[in-house]
Amino acid sequence: MIKKIRLNGEDVDLSIKALCHKGDYGNYKFTIEKKIVFDIEAMSKKLTKNFQLDKLHKLFMIIKSPSVSISIARHGRIMIEKVIPDTPERALEIAKQVLETIPGYEGIV
């Protein structure tokens, strides 16, 4: 599935790919189809309001809530594991919380 997001006034493709399904949950990968570099440390400060920080590295971070685990890579990829219900729409709802921490993010088009 491809969605459009607006970054700094420009429409950019957001690719949503289902990776695997296990019973009632699934894992999803989100790729912003534009060269982007996330400020992992700044994002971690905003995301720890709603998630628990599991690992912080200069290239990636892992945050968790009781139901999901989210890996965020500096080069613009987001992986969400244990999405319930197992739908790309639910995964996108979770991903919005991460996307909102990106400077210049204006929403889904």
Short mmCIF file of C-alpha atoms in Angstrom, two decimals:
data_model
loop_
_atom_site.label_atom_id
_atom_site.label_comp_id
_atom_site.label_asym_id
_atom_site.label_seq_id
_atom_site.Cartn_x
_atom_site.Cartn_y
_atom_site.Cartn_z
CA MET A 1 0.00 0.00 0.00
CA ILE A 2 1.22 3.51 -0.82
CA LYS A 3 0.04 6.61 1.04
CA LYS A 4 1.07 10.20 0.45
CA ILE A 5 2.43 12.28 3.28
CA ARG A 6 3.34 15.95 3.21
CA LEU A 7 6.86 16.87 4.28
CA ASN A 8 7.91 20.51 4.15
CA GLY A 9 5.14 21.31 1.67
CA GLU A 10 5.99 18.42 -0.66
CA ASP A 11 3.93 15.26 -1.23
CA VAL A 12 6.06 12.16 -0.63
CA ASP A 13 5.16 8.47 -1.00
CA LEU A 14 5.00 6.39 2.16
CA SER A 15 5.25 2.70 1.34
CA ILE A 16 3.52 0.32 3.76
CA LYS A 17 4.54 -3.30 3.41
CA ALA A 18 3.13 -6.21 5.40
CA LEU A 19 6.04 -8.43 6.41
CA CYS A 20 4.52 -11.37 8.22
CA HIS A 21 1.37 -12.44 10.00
CA LYS A 22 1.26 -14.58 13.12
CA GLY A 23 -2.17 -15.48 14.39
CA ASP A 24 -3.94 -12.26 15.33
CA TYR A 25 -1.02 -9.84 14.81
CA GLY A 26 1.24 -8.72 12.00
CA ASN A 27 4.47 -6.82 11.34
CA TYR A 28 4.75 -3.86 8.96
CA LYS A 29 7.54 -1.82 7.37
CA PHE A 30 7.10 1.84 6.45
CA THR A 31 9.49 3.49 4.00
CA ILE A 32 9.51 7.18 3.18
CA GLU A 33 10.32 7.29 -0.54
CA LYS A 34 12.56 10.33 -0.27
CA LYS A 35 16.05 10.68 1.08
CA ILE A 36 15.59 11.65 4.70
CA VAL A 37 17.67 11.50 7.86
CA PHE A 38 15.80 11.25 11.13
CA ASP A 39 17.13 13.04 14.20
CA ILE A 40 16.83 9.93 16.36
CA GLU A 41 17.66 11.64 19.63
CA ALA A 42 15.15 14.47 19.15
CA MET A 43 12.47 11.99 18.09
CA SER A 44 13.17 9.81 21.13
CA LYS A 45 12.47 12.72 23.47
CA LYS A 46 9.05 13.28 21.91
CA LEU A 47 8.17 9.59 21.60
CA THR A 48 8.95 8.69 25.22
CA LYS A 49 5.80 10.56 26.22
CA ASN A 50 3.72 7.68 24.79
CA PHE A 51 6.24 4.84 24.51
CA GLN A 52 8.98 3.27 26.59
CA LEU A 53 12.47 3.70 25.15
CA ASP A 54 14.03 0.25 24.77
CA LYS A 55 17.23 1.07 22.85
CA LEU A 56 18.77 4.29 21.57
CA HIS A 57 21.68 4.21 19.12
CA LYS A 58 22.94 6.87 16.72
CA LEU A 59 21.57 4.84 13.77
CA PHE A 60 18.28 3.57 15.21
CA MET A 61 16.00 3.37 18.20
CA ILE A 62 13.49 0.88 19.51
CA ILE A 63 10.45 2.01 21.45
CA LYS A 64 7.73 -0.12 22.97
CA SER A 65 4.27 0.04 24.40
CA PRO A 66 2.53 -2.87 26.08
CA SER A 67 1.22 -4.10 22.73
CA VAL A 68 3.75 -3.07 20.01
CA SER A 69 7.45 -2.68 19.32
CA ILE A 70 8.63 0.04 16.92
CA SER A 71 12.09 0.22 15.34
CA ILE A 72 13.04 3.53 13.75
CA ALA A 73 16.10 3.72 11.50
CA ARG A 74 17.94 6.98 10.96
CA HIS A 75 17.65 6.59 7.16
CA GLY A 76 13.84 6.84 7.20
CA ARG A 77 12.44 3.37 7.76
CA ILE A 78 10.00 2.39 10.47
CA MET A 79 9.15 -1.18 11.47
CA ILE A 80 6.14 -1.89 13.66
CA GLU A 81 5.78 -5.34 15.19
CA LYS A 82 2.76 -7.03 16.79
CA VAL A 83 0.07 -4.86 15.21
CA ILE A 84 -3.40 -5.89 16.46
CA PRO A 85 -5.72 -6.03 14.59
CA ASP A 86 -3.47 -7.16 11.77
CA THR A 87 -4.33 -4.48 9.20
CA PRO A 88 -2.24 -1.87 7.39
CA GLU A 89 -4.74 0.78 8.53
CA ARG A 90 -4.06 -0.03 12.20
CA ALA A 91 -0.30 -0.04 11.52
CA LEU A 92 -0.66 3.40 9.93
CA GLU A 93 -2.52 4.71 13.01
CA ILE A 94 0.45 3.64 15.14
CA ALA A 95 2.99 5.01 12.64
CA LYS A 96 1.31 8.44 12.70
CA GLN A 97 2.63 8.94 16.23
CA VAL A 98 6.17 8.47 14.89
CA LEU A 99 5.60 10.53 11.74
CA GLU A 100 4.35 13.47 13.81
CA THR A 101 7.82 13.76 15.42
CA ILE A 102 9.51 14.38 12.04
CA PRO A 103 10.33 18.08 11.53
CA GLY A 104 8.32 19.37 8.56
CA TYR A 105 5.68 16.61 8.73
CA GLU A 106 2.31 18.10 7.82
CA GLY A 107 0.11 14.99 7.70
CA ILE A 108 -1.25 12.33 5.42
CA VAL A 109 -2.58 13.72 2.15
#
